[in-house]
PDB file of C-alpha atoms in Angstrom:
ATOM      1  CA  MET A  21      -0.461   0.290   0.031  1.00  0.00           C
ATOM      2  CA  THR A  22       1.078   3.291  -1.330  1.00  0.00           C
ATOM      3  CA  ALA A  23       0.340   6.741   0.684  1.00  0.00           C
ATOM      4  CA  SER A  24      -2.422   8.266  -0.645  1.00  0.00           C
ATOM      5  CA  VAL A  25      -3.384  12.213  -0.146  1.00  0.00           C
ATOM      6  CA  VAL A  26      -5.850  14.781  -1.230  1.00  0.00           C
ATOM      7  CA  GLY A  27      -4.499  18.038  -2.767  1.00  0.00           C
ATOM      8  CA  ILE A  28      -6.052  20.989  -1.199  1.00  0.00           C
ATOM      9  CA  ASP A  29      -6.583  24.090  -3.927  1.00  0.00           C
ATOM     10  CA  ARG A  30      -7.042  26.317  -1.405  1.00  0.00           C
ATOM     11  CA  ASP A  31      -4.221  26.335   1.029  1.00  0.00           C
ATOM     12  CA  SER A  32      -1.035  28.064  -0.122  1.00  0.00           C
ATOM     13  CA  ARG A  33       1.983  25.865   1.383  1.00  0.00           C
ATOM     14  CA  PRO A  34       2.604  23.032  -0.686  1.00  0.00           C
ATOM     15  CA  ASP A  35       3.780  20.724   1.612  1.00  0.00           C
ATOM     16  CA  ARG A  36       0.525  20.558   3.337  1.00  0.00           C
ATOM     17  CA  ARG A  37      -1.954  17.518   2.238  1.00  0.00           C
ATOM     18  CA  ALA A  38      -4.557  16.198   3.546  1.00  0.00           C
ATOM     19  CA  PHE A  39      -4.711  12.042   3.880  1.00  0.00           C
ATOM     20  CA  GLY A  40      -7.338   9.761   1.443  1.00  0.00           C
ATOM     21  CA  PRO A  41      -7.935   6.103   0.262  1.00  0.00           C
ATOM     22  CA  GLY A  42      -4.330   4.316   0.306  1.00  0.00           C
ATOM     23  CA  SER A  43      -2.808   5.511   3.055  1.00  0.00           C
ATOM     24  CA  ARG A  44      -2.064   3.531   5.992  1.00  0.00           C
ATOM     25  CA  MET A  45      -3.425   6.272   8.123  1.00  0.00           C
ATOM     26  CA  TRP A  46      -6.904   6.331   6.660  1.00  0.00           C
ATOM     27  CA  GLU A  47      -7.174   2.445   6.730  1.00  0.00           C
ATOM     28  CA  ASP A  48      -5.753   2.383  10.734  1.00  0.00           C
ATOM     29  CA  THR A  49      -6.038   5.356  12.597  1.00  0.00           C
ATOM     30  CA  GLY A  50     -10.149   5.202  12.928  1.00  0.00           C
ATOM     31  CA  LEU A  51     -10.093   1.407  14.556  1.00  0.00           C
ATOM     32  CA  ILE A  52     -11.749   1.657  17.936  1.00  0.00           C
ATOM     33  CA  THR A  53      -8.230   0.066  19.002  1.00  0.00           C
ATOM     34  CA  PHE A  54      -6.495   3.580  18.690  1.00  0.00           C
ATOM     35  CA  SER A  55      -8.212   4.151  21.968  1.00  0.00           C
ATOM     36  CA  LEU A  56      -5.814   1.368  23.525  1.00  0.00           C
ATOM     37  CA  THR A  57      -2.754   3.216  23.558  1.00  0.00           C
ATOM     38  CA  ALA A  58      -3.984   6.654  23.357  1.00  0.00           C
ATOM     39  CA  GLY A  59      -3.329   6.505  27.288  1.00  0.00           C
ATOM     40  CA  SER A  60       0.883   5.634  27.031  1.00  0.00           C
ATOM     41  CA  ALA A  61       1.086   8.494  24.136  1.00  0.00           C
ATOM     42  CA  PHE A  62      -0.914  11.047  26.791  1.00  0.00           C
ATOM     43  CA  LEU A  63       1.236   9.744  29.562  1.00  0.00           C
ATOM     44  CA  LEU A  64       4.364  10.332  27.827  1.00  0.00           C
ATOM     45  CA  GLN A  65       3.764  13.990  26.831  1.00  0.00           C
ATOM     46  CA  THR A  66       2.217  14.584  30.282  1.00  0.00           C
ATOM     47  CA  MET A  67       5.969  14.291  31.193  1.00  0.00           C
ATOM     48  CA  GLU A  68       7.364  16.905  28.873  1.00  0.00           C
ATOM     49  CA  PRO A  69       8.087  19.435  31.194  1.00  0.00           C
ATOM     50  CA  SER A  70       6.475  22.502  28.818  1.00  0.00           C
ATOM     51  CA  ILE A  71       3.808  20.128  28.095  1.00  0.00           C
ATOM     52  CA  ALA A  72       3.287  19.472  31.857  1.00  0.00           C
ATOM     53  CA  ALA A  73       3.440  22.464  33.064  1.00  0.00           C
ATOM     54  CA  VAL A  74       1.187  24.213  30.249  1.00  0.00           C
ATOM     55  CA  VAL A  75      -1.577  21.197  30.597  1.00  0.00           C
ATOM     56  CA  ASP A  76      -1.248  21.162  34.276  1.00  0.00           C
ATOM     57  CA  GLU A  77      -2.367  24.853  33.998  1.00  0.00           C
ATOM     58  CA  HIS A  78      -4.508  24.812  30.598  1.00  0.00           C
ATOM     59  CA  SER A  79      -6.383  21.467  30.142  1.00  0.00           C
ATOM     60  CA  SER A  80      -9.759  20.266  31.381  1.00  0.00           C
ATOM     61  CA  PHE A  81      -8.305  16.437  31.945  1.00  0.00           C
ATOM     62  CA  ARG A  82      -8.878  16.601  35.159  1.00  0.00           C
ATOM     63  CA  THR A  83     -12.272  18.389  35.687  1.00  0.00           C
ATOM     64  CA  ASP A  84     -13.472  16.635  32.557  1.00  0.00           C
ATOM     65  CA  PRO A  85     -12.026  13.368  31.173  1.00  0.00           C
ATOM     66  CA  MET A  86     -14.787  11.874  29.545  1.00  0.00           C
ATOM     67  CA  GLY A  87     -15.585  15.396  27.111  1.00  0.00           C
ATOM     68  CA  ARG A  88     -11.611  15.726  26.999  1.00  0.00           C
ATOM     69  CA  ALA A  89     -10.790  12.379  25.506  1.00  0.00           C
ATOM     70  CA  ALA A  90     -14.398  12.441  23.419  1.00  0.00           C
ATOM     71  CA  ARG A  91     -13.018  15.886  21.464  1.00  0.00           C
ATOM     72  CA  SER A  92      -9.131  14.620  21.472  1.00  0.00           C
ATOM     73  CA  VAL A  93     -10.247  11.691  19.573  1.00  0.00           C
ATOM     74  CA  ALA A  94     -12.432  13.631  17.478  1.00  0.00           C
ATOM     75  CA  SER A  95      -9.713  16.379  16.534  1.00  0.00           C
ATOM     76  CA  VAL A  96      -7.497  13.011  15.563  1.00  0.00           C
ATOM     77  CA  MET A  97     -10.204  11.717  13.038  1.00  0.00           C
ATOM     78  CA  MET A  98     -10.343  15.200  12.042  1.00  0.00           C
ATOM     79  CA  TRP A  99      -6.322  14.484  11.020  1.00  0.00           C
ATOM     80  CA  ILE A 100      -6.911  12.067   9.299  1.00  0.00           C
ATOM     81  CA  TYR A 101     -10.618  11.771   7.679  1.00  0.00           C
ATOM     82  CA  GLY A 102     -11.513  15.746   7.434  1.00  0.00           C
ATOM     83  CA  GLY A 103     -10.983  15.698   4.164  1.00  0.00           C
ATOM     84  CA  GLU A 104     -10.174  19.925   3.103  1.00  0.00           C
ATOM     85  CA  GLU A 105     -11.583  20.573   6.578  1.00  0.00           C
ATOM     86  CA  ALA A 106      -8.553  18.572   7.734  1.00  0.00           C
ATOM     87  CA  LEU A 107      -5.670  21.323   7.587  1.00  0.00           C
ATOM     88  CA  ALA A 108      -8.165  23.612   8.926  1.00  0.00           C
ATOM     89  CA  GLU A 109      -8.506  21.535  11.985  1.00  0.00           C
ATOM     90  CA  ALA A 110      -4.491  21.849  12.099  1.00  0.00           C
ATOM     91  CA  ASP A 111      -4.382  25.823  11.826  1.00  0.00           C
ATOM     92  CA  ARG A 112      -7.908  25.921  14.143  1.00  0.00           C
ATOM     93  CA  LEU A 113      -5.298  23.347  16.987  1.00  0.00           C
ATOM     94  CA  ARG A 114      -2.361  25.865  16.520  1.00  0.00           C
ATOM     95  CA  HIS A 115      -4.497  28.631  16.936  1.00  0.00           C
ATOM     96  CA  MET A 116      -5.960  27.920  19.489  1.00  0.00           C
ATOM     97  CA  HIS A 117      -2.430  26.770  21.638  1.00  0.00           C
ATOM     98  CA  ALA A 118      -0.758  30.341  20.783  1.00  0.00           C
ATOM     99  CA  SER A 119      -1.803  31.613  23.635  1.00  0.00           C
ATOM    100  CA  LEU A 120      -1.376  28.801  25.949  1.00  0.00           C
ATOM    101  CA  SER A 121       1.854  29.608  28.283  1.00  0.00           C
ATOM    102  CA  THR A 122       2.761  29.575  32.244  1.00  0.00           C
ATOM    103  CA  THR A 123       5.736  30.081  34.251  1.00  0.00           C
ATOM    104  CA  ASP A 124       6.538  27.262  36.333  1.00  0.00           C
ATOM    105  CA  ALA A 125       7.884  27.088  40.132  1.00  0.00           C
ATOM    106  CA  HIS A 126      11.454  27.928  39.114  1.00  0.00           C
ATOM    107  CA  GLY A 127      10.297  30.930  37.147  1.00  0.00           C
ATOM    108  CA  VAL A 128      10.904  28.814  33.908  1.00  0.00           C
ATOM    109  CA  ARG A 129       8.549  30.151  31.323  1.00  0.00           C
ATOM    110  CA  HIS A 130       6.473  27.142  29.147  1.00  0.00           C
ATOM    111  CA  THR A 131       4.452  27.783  25.500  1.00  0.00           C
ATOM    112  CA  ALA A 132       2.618  24.940  23.757  1.00  0.00           C
ATOM    113  CA  LEU A 133       3.909  26.364  20.802  1.00  0.00           C
ATOM    114  CA  SER A 134       7.789  25.896  21.216  1.00  0.00           C
ATOM    115  CA  SER A 135       9.124  23.673  18.457  1.00  0.00           C
ATOM    116  CA  GLY A 136       9.914  20.477  20.648  1.00  0.00           C
ATOM    117  CA  PRO A 137       6.994  20.279  22.623  1.00  0.00           C
ATOM    118  CA  TRP A 138       4.685  20.672  19.977  1.00  0.00           C
ATOM    119  CA  ALA A 139       6.479  18.144  17.991  1.00  0.00           C
ATOM    120  CA  TRP A 140       6.603  15.907  21.197  1.00  0.00           C
ATOM    121  CA  VAL A 141       2.646  15.187  20.715  1.00  0.00           C
ATOM    122  CA  LEU A 142       2.929  13.927  17.357  1.00  0.00           C
ATOM    123  CA  HIS A 143       6.092  11.768  18.540  1.00  0.00           C
ATOM    124  CA  THR A 144       4.156  10.114  20.816  1.00  0.00           C
ATOM    125  CA  GLY A 145       1.691   9.213  18.406  1.00  0.00           C
ATOM    126  CA  VAL A 146       3.929   7.633  16.231  1.00  0.00           C
ATOM    127  CA  PHE A 147       5.197   5.271  19.311  1.00  0.00           C
ATOM    128  CA  ALA A 148       1.877   4.429  20.484  1.00  0.00           C
ATOM    129  CA  PHE A 149       0.566   3.035  16.861  1.00  0.00           C
ATOM    130  CA  VAL A 150       3.882   0.592  16.509  1.00  0.00           C
ATOM    131  CA  GLU A 151       2.972  -0.318  19.939  1.00  0.00           C
ATOM    132  CA  GLY A 152      -0.662  -0.940  19.096  1.00  0.00           C
ATOM    133  CA  ASN A 153      -0.102  -2.962  16.346  1.00  0.00           C
ATOM    134  CA  ARG A 154       2.250  -4.981  18.464  1.00  0.00           C
ATOM    135  CA  TYR A 155      -0.448  -5.823  21.127  1.00  0.00           C
ATOM    136  CA  PHE A 156      -3.633  -5.484  19.136  1.00  0.00           C
ATOM    137  CA  THR A 157      -3.391  -7.180  15.740  1.00  0.00           C
ATOM    138  CA  ARG A 158      -3.099  -9.880  14.290  1.00  0.00           C
ATOM    139  CA  ARG A 159       0.680  -9.556  13.569  1.00  0.00           C
ATOM    140  CA  PRO A 160       3.177  -6.404  14.225  1.00  0.00           C
ATOM    141  CA  LEU A 161       4.063  -4.186  11.674  1.00  0.00           C
ATOM    142  CA  SER A 162       7.108  -5.296   9.280  1.00  0.00           C
ATOM    143  CA  GLU A 163      10.519  -3.222   9.395  1.00  0.00           C
ATOM    144  CA  GLN A 164       9.124  -1.519   5.421  1.00  0.00           C
ATOM    145  CA  GLU A 165       5.202  -0.755   6.611  1.00  0.00           C
ATOM    146  CA  LYS A 166       6.784   0.831   9.852  1.00  0.00           C
ATOM    147  CA  GLU A 167       9.330   3.387   7.620  1.00  0.00           C
ATOM    148  CA  GLN A 168       6.027   3.937   4.821  1.00  0.00           C
ATOM    149  CA  TYR A 169       3.653   4.922   8.323  1.00  0.00           C
ATOM    150  CA  TYR A 170       6.230   7.017   9.714  1.00  0.00           C
ATOM    151  CA  GLN A 171       6.604   8.815   6.656  1.00  0.00           C
ATOM    152  CA  GLU A 172       2.666   9.166   5.902  1.00  0.00           C
ATOM    153  CA  VAL A 173       3.570  10.684   9.504  1.00  0.00           C
ATOM    154  CA  VAL A 174       6.177  13.449   8.417  1.00  0.00           C
ATOM    155  CA  GLN A 175       3.575  14.614   6.623  1.00  0.00           C
ATOM    156  CA  LEU A 176       1.202  14.740   9.044  1.00  0.00           C
ATOM    157  CA  MET A 177       4.054  16.900  11.339  1.00  0.00           C
ATOM    158  CA  ARG A 178       3.786  19.072   7.844  1.00  0.00           C
ATOM    159  CA  ASN A 179       0.553  19.517   8.114  1.00  0.00           C
ATOM    160  CA  PHE A 180       1.167  20.985  11.440  1.00  0.00           C
ATOM    161  CA  SER A 181       4.031  22.891  10.460  1.00  0.00           C
ATOM    162  CA  VAL A 182       6.268  21.095  13.384  1.00  0.00           C
ATOM    163  CA  ALA A 183       9.846  23.017  12.539  1.00  0.00           C
ATOM    164  CA  PRO A 184      11.913  20.413   9.864  1.00  0.00           C
ATOM    165  CA  LYS A 185      14.470  20.237  13.225  1.00  0.00           C
ATOM    166  CA  GLU A 186      12.101  17.941  15.266  1.00  0.00           C
ATOM    167  CA  ILE A 187      11.555  15.307  11.920  1.00  0.00           C
ATOM    168  CA  PRO A 188      13.678  12.751  11.745  1.00  0.00           C
ATOM    169  CA  PRO A 189      14.750  11.542   8.481  1.00  0.00           C
ATOM    170  CA  ASN A 190      12.994   7.726   8.297  1.00  0.00           C
ATOM    171  CA  TYR A 191      12.152   5.297  11.274  1.00  0.00           C
ATOM    172  CA  ALA A 192      15.288   4.061  12.112  1.00  0.00           C
ATOM    173  CA  GLU A 193      16.493   7.699  13.120  1.00  0.00           C
ATOM    174  CA  TRP A 194      13.371   8.436  14.916  1.00  0.00           C
ATOM    175  CA  GLU A 195      13.276   5.577  16.833  1.00  0.00           C
ATOM    176  CA  LYS A 196      17.396   6.382  18.365  1.00  0.00           C
ATOM    177  CA  PHE A 197      15.670   9.909  18.267  1.00  0.00           C
ATOM    178  CA  PHE A 198      12.238   9.085  20.513  1.00  0.00           C
ATOM    179  CA  PHE A 199      14.199   6.494  23.374  1.00  0.00           C
ATOM    180  CA  ASP A 200      16.982   9.797  23.956  1.00  0.00           C
ATOM    181  CA  LYS A 201      13.663  11.982  24.680  1.00  0.00           C
ATOM    182  CA  VAL A 202      12.227   8.817  26.624  1.00  0.00           C
ATOM    183  CA  ASP A 203      15.431   9.285  29.048  1.00  0.00           C
ATOM    184  CA  GLY A 204      15.067  12.879  29.324  1.00  0.00           C
ATOM    185  CA  LEU A 205      11.480  12.834  30.292  1.00  0.00           C
ATOM    186  CA  GLU A 206      10.808  13.444  34.231  1.00  0.00           C
ATOM    187  CA  PRO A 207       8.133  11.605  36.539  1.00  0.00           C
ATOM    188  CA  THR A 208       5.963  15.134  37.072  1.00  0.00           C
ATOM    189  CA  GLY A 209       2.664  15.739  39.280  1.00  0.00           C
ATOM    190  CA  VAL A 210       0.595  15.959  36.328  1.00  0.00           C
ATOM    191  CA  ALA A 211       1.629  11.862  34.779  1.00  0.00           C
ATOM    192  CA  TYR A 212       0.708  10.547  37.863  1.00  0.00           C
ATOM    193  CA  ASP A 213      -2.724  13.057  38.342  1.00  0.00           C
ATOM    194  CA  TYR A 214      -3.512  11.839  34.654  1.00  0.00           C
ATOM    195  CA  LEU A 215      -3.130   7.835  35.832  1.00  0.00           C
ATOM    196  CA  ARG A 216      -4.830   8.645  38.905  1.00  0.00           C
ATOM    197  CA  VAL A 217      -7.502  10.008  36.322  1.00  0.00           C
ATOM    198  CA  ILE A 218      -7.619   7.145  34.194  1.00  0.00           C
ATOM    199  CA  ARG A 219      -8.016   4.925  36.542  1.00  0.00           C
ATOM    200  CA  LYS A 220     -11.053   6.087  38.931  1.00  0.00           C
ATOM    201  CA  ILE A 221     -12.977   7.766  35.522  1.00  0.00           C
ATOM    202  CA  ALA A 222     -15.207  11.058  36.387  1.00  0.00           C
ATOM    203  CA  PRO A 223     -18.641  11.024  35.151  1.00  0.00           C
ATOM    204  CA  PRO A 224     -19.375  13.500  32.527  1.00  0.00           C
ATOM    205  CA  HIS A 225     -20.671  16.842  33.602  1.00  0.00           C
ATOM    206  CA  SER A 226     -23.830  15.823  31.895  1.00  0.00           C
ATOM    207  CA  LEU A 227     -25.106  13.517  34.061  1.00  0.00           C
ATOM    208  CA  PRO A 228     -27.469  13.960  37.017  1.00  0.00           C
ATOM    209  CA  ARG A 229     -26.402  13.222  40.045  1.00  0.00           C
ATOM    210  CA  PRO A 230     -28.309  11.206  40.892  1.00  0.00           C
ATOM    211  CA  LEU A 231     -27.059   8.218  38.552  1.00  0.00           C
ATOM    212  CA  THR A 232     -22.923   9.226  40.045  1.00  0.00           C
ATOM    213  CA  PRO A 233     -23.186   5.679  41.851  1.00  0.00           C
ATOM    214  CA  LEU A 234     -24.447   3.602  38.791  1.00  0.00           C
ATOM    215  CA  TRP A 235     -21.872   5.670  36.567  1.00  0.00           C
ATOM    216  CA  ARG A 236     -19.107   4.392  39.103  1.00  0.00           C
ATOM    217  CA  MET A 237     -20.370   1.358  39.273  1.00  0.00           C
ATOM    218  CA  ALA A 238     -19.965   0.855  35.958  1.00  0.00           C
ATOM    219  CA  ALA A 239     -16.740   2.727  35.223  1.00  0.00           C
ATOM    220  CA  ALA A 240     -14.299   1.118  37.658  1.00  0.00           C
ATOM    221  CA  PRO A 241     -13.434  -2.072  35.401  1.00  0.00           C
ATOM    222  CA  VAL A 242     -13.321   0.351  32.554  1.00  0.00           C
ATOM    223  CA  GLY A 243     -10.853   2.715  34.761  1.00  0.00           C
ATOM    224  CA  ARG A 244      -9.004  -0.548  35.666  1.00  0.00           C
ATOM    225  CA  LEU A 245      -8.673  -1.950  31.909  1.00  0.00           C
ATOM    226  CA  GLN A 246      -7.649   1.278  30.788  1.00  0.00           C
ATOM    227  CA  TYR A 247      -5.345   1.743  33.357  1.00  0.00           C
ATOM    228  CA  PHE A 248      -3.607  -1.535  32.525  1.00  0.00           C
ATOM    229  CA  PHE A 249      -3.963  -0.387  28.792  1.00  0.00           C
ATOM    230  CA  THR A 250      -1.844   2.584  29.389  1.00  0.00           C
ATOM    231  CA  VAL A 251       1.056   1.301  31.963  1.00  0.00           C
ATOM    232  CA  GLY A 252       1.670  -2.105  29.665  1.00  0.00           C
ATOM    233  CA  THR A 253       2.009  -0.012  26.641  1.00  0.00           C
ATOM    234  CA  THR A 254       4.485   2.386  28.249  1.00  0.00           C
ATOM    235  CA  PRO A 255       7.932   1.911  27.999  1.00  0.00           C
ATOM    236  CA  GLU A 256       9.600   0.299  30.310  1.00  0.00           C
ATOM    237  CA  PRO A 257      11.837   2.837  31.455  1.00  0.00           C
ATOM    238  CA  ILE A 258       9.140   5.411  31.979  1.00  0.00           C
ATOM    239  CA  ARG A 259       7.252   2.553  34.315  1.00  0.00           C
ATOM    240  CA  ARG A 260      10.278   2.942  36.100  1.00  0.00           C
ATOM    241  CA  LYS A 261      10.653   6.501  36.907  1.00  0.00           C
ATOM    242  CA  LEU A 262       7.035   6.514  37.402  1.00  0.00           C
ATOM    243  CA  GLY A 263       7.404   4.049  39.604  1.00  0.00           C
ATOM    244  CA  LEU A 264       5.126   1.808  38.010  1.00  0.00           C
ATOM    245  CA  SER A 265       5.090  -1.807  38.658  1.00  0.00           C
ATOM    246  CA  TRP A 266       4.007  -4.571  35.484  1.00  0.00           C
ATOM    247  CA  SER A 267       5.542  -8.324  36.515  1.00  0.00           C
ATOM    248  CA  ALA A 268       5.963 -11.242  34.302  1.00  0.00           C
ATOM    249  CA  ALA A 269       1.689 -12.457  34.632  1.00  0.00           C
ATOM    250  CA  ASP A 270       0.565  -8.558  33.490  1.00  0.00           C
ATOM    251  CA  GLU A 271       2.266  -8.742  30.408  1.00  0.00           C
ATOM    252  CA  LEU A 272       1.586 -12.591  29.338  1.00  0.00           C
ATOM    253  CA  THR A 273      -2.245 -10.819  30.372  1.00  0.00           C
ATOM    254  CA  LEU A 274      -2.234  -7.991  27.877  1.00  0.00           C
ATOM    255  CA  ARG A 275      -0.168 -10.018  25.221  1.00  0.00           C
ATOM    256  CA  GLY A 276      -3.844 -12.642  25.664  1.00  0.00           C
ATOM    257  CA  LEU A 277      -6.177  -9.886  25.830  1.00  0.00           C
ATOM    258  CA  GLY A 278      -3.714  -8.513  23.156  1.00  0.00           C
ATOM    259  CA  TRP A 279      -4.628 -11.540  21.315  1.00  0.00           C
ATOM    260  CA  ALA A 280      -7.920 -11.432  21.585  1.00  0.00           C
ATOM    261  CA  ILE A 281      -8.892  -8.134  20.272  1.00  0.00           C
ATOM    262  CA  GLY A 282      -5.905  -8.673  17.128  1.00  0.00           C
ATOM    263  CA  ARG A 283      -8.799 -11.236  15.963  1.00  0.00           C
ATOM    264  CA  THR A 284     -12.016  -9.907  17.541  1.00  0.00           C
ATOM    265  CA  VAL A 285     -12.037  -6.429  15.881  1.00  0.00           C
ATOM    266  CA  PRO A 286     -11.561  -7.191  12.513  1.00  0.00           C
ATOM    267  CA  LEU A 287     -14.421  -9.557  12.572  1.00  0.00           C
ATOM    268  CA  LEU A 288     -16.900  -6.637  14.014  1.00  0.00           C
ATOM    269  CA  PRO A 289     -19.224  -4.420  11.013  1.00  0.00           C
ATOM    270  CA  GLU A 290     -17.043  -1.801   9.480  1.00  0.00           C
ATOM    271  CA  ARG A 291     -19.496   0.559  11.587  1.00  0.00           C
ATOM    272  CA  LEU A 292     -18.390  -0.884  14.869  1.00  0.00           C
ATOM    273  CA  ARG A 293     -14.962  -0.879  13.462  1.00  0.00           C
ATOM    274  CA  TYR A 294     -14.365   2.678  12.986  1.00  0.00           C
ATOM    275  CA  PHE A 295     -14.836   5.573  15.350  1.00  0.00           C
ATOM    276  CA  PRO A 296     -17.763   7.569  12.918  1.00  0.00           C
ATOM    277  CA  ILE A 297     -16.155   9.982  11.892  1.00  0.00           C
ATOM    278  CA  ALA A 298     -14.222   7.920  10.067  1.00  0.00           C
ATOM    279  CA  TYR A 299     -16.474   5.043   9.532  1.00  0.00           C
ATOM    280  CA  GLU A 300     -18.367   8.382   7.880  1.00  0.00           C
ATOM    281  CA  ALA A 301     -15.366   9.769   5.524  1.00  0.00           C
ATOM    282  CA  ARG A 302     -14.550   6.159   4.498  1.00  0.00           C
ATOM    283  CA  ARG A 303     -18.275   5.209   3.415  1.00  0.00           C
ATOM    284  CA  LEU A 304     -18.262   8.915   1.513  1.00  0.00           C
ATOM    285  CA  GLU A 305     -15.147   7.722  -0.353  1.00  0.00           C
ATOM    286  CA  ARG A 306     -16.435   4.492  -1.240  1.00  0.00           C
ATOM    287  CA  ASP A 307     -20.206   6.598  -2.848  1.00  0.00           C
ATOM    288  CA  ARG A 308     -17.838   8.787  -4.438  1.00  0.00           C
ATOM    289  CA  ALA A 309     -16.108   5.955  -6.125  1.00  0.00           C
ATOM    290  CA  ARG A 310     -18.951   4.024  -6.982  1.00  0.00           C
ATOM    291  CA  LEU A 311     -20.225   7.160  -8.826  1.00  0.00           C
ATOM    292  CA  ARG A 312     -17.023   7.588 -10.727  1.00  0.00           C
ATOM    293  CA  ARG A 313     -16.968   4.065 -11.707  1.00  0.00           C
ATOM    294  CA  MET A 314     -21.147   4.694 -13.417  1.00  0.00           C
ATOM    295  CA  ILE A 315     -20.055   8.367 -14.732  1.00  0.00           C
ATOM    296  CA  ASP A 316     -16.829   6.625 -16.941  1.00  0.00           C
ATOM    297  CA  LEU A 317     -19.724   3.686 -17.807  1.00  0.00           C
ATOM    298  CA  ARG A 318     -21.898   6.216 -18.671  1.00  0.00           C
ATOM    299  CA  PRO A 319     -23.173   6.105 -22.857  1.00  0.00           C
ATOM    300  CA  ILE A 320     -21.699   9.052 -25.003  1.00  0.00           C
TER     301      ILE A 320
END
């Protein structure tokens, strides 16, 4: 499969292009299994000092975890399946983050759009995707497939105006870059807060207060599983820094669950395999392809 992108005429920068059918992003990003490693990606982000400082002051992950998660997933789906609006979504996020800054307890000022932290958000996505394929699919990615996927991420980074100096040229260089970066991450208070929040999922704001006990009862096993997947798909050096335990038995359990998920999800109807935006975009492209065939076959 080769990467495919759809040109956007109204965009003035030729290096920015939206994704379309034929790309690995199009096939894989919208799958519901995306959510199983999204937690480890965000955990890695909260251990980068500038991201942690800005998230600590401006993010709603503590007060509205369900809402924040829903907004984040919808935004990621837009990056890949939004068509002409994909680049507008990237621009919206840059504009939204442009004013986000804070000064930490040591007097150091942090800004959301600093080149390193801005790029790190997307770099954590590379790790989460590869890790997700290692655990939650029928087979892990080959080295060639990793390279193909990474080159599509390079395009995504261009869409988000990531500084070229923050983009390793290939997957092998990225892997070295990533683990060098992991060595410098810190066990921040925000990281510990995030682990606490995902383990005990707060009810959505719209839920009537009398239903809160039922919510907590229903959400408890989901939270435990989410925490388990997050810790299990986080790099071992990060687990050590955060003091998170992970045993051989835990690893076997994760692999067993991953084996079952990797063989169950492909059997689901497409409407259930993909998040709603991804499903509708894929359905629309099939409709367009059918229309194109009918137009090409018309009598003239």
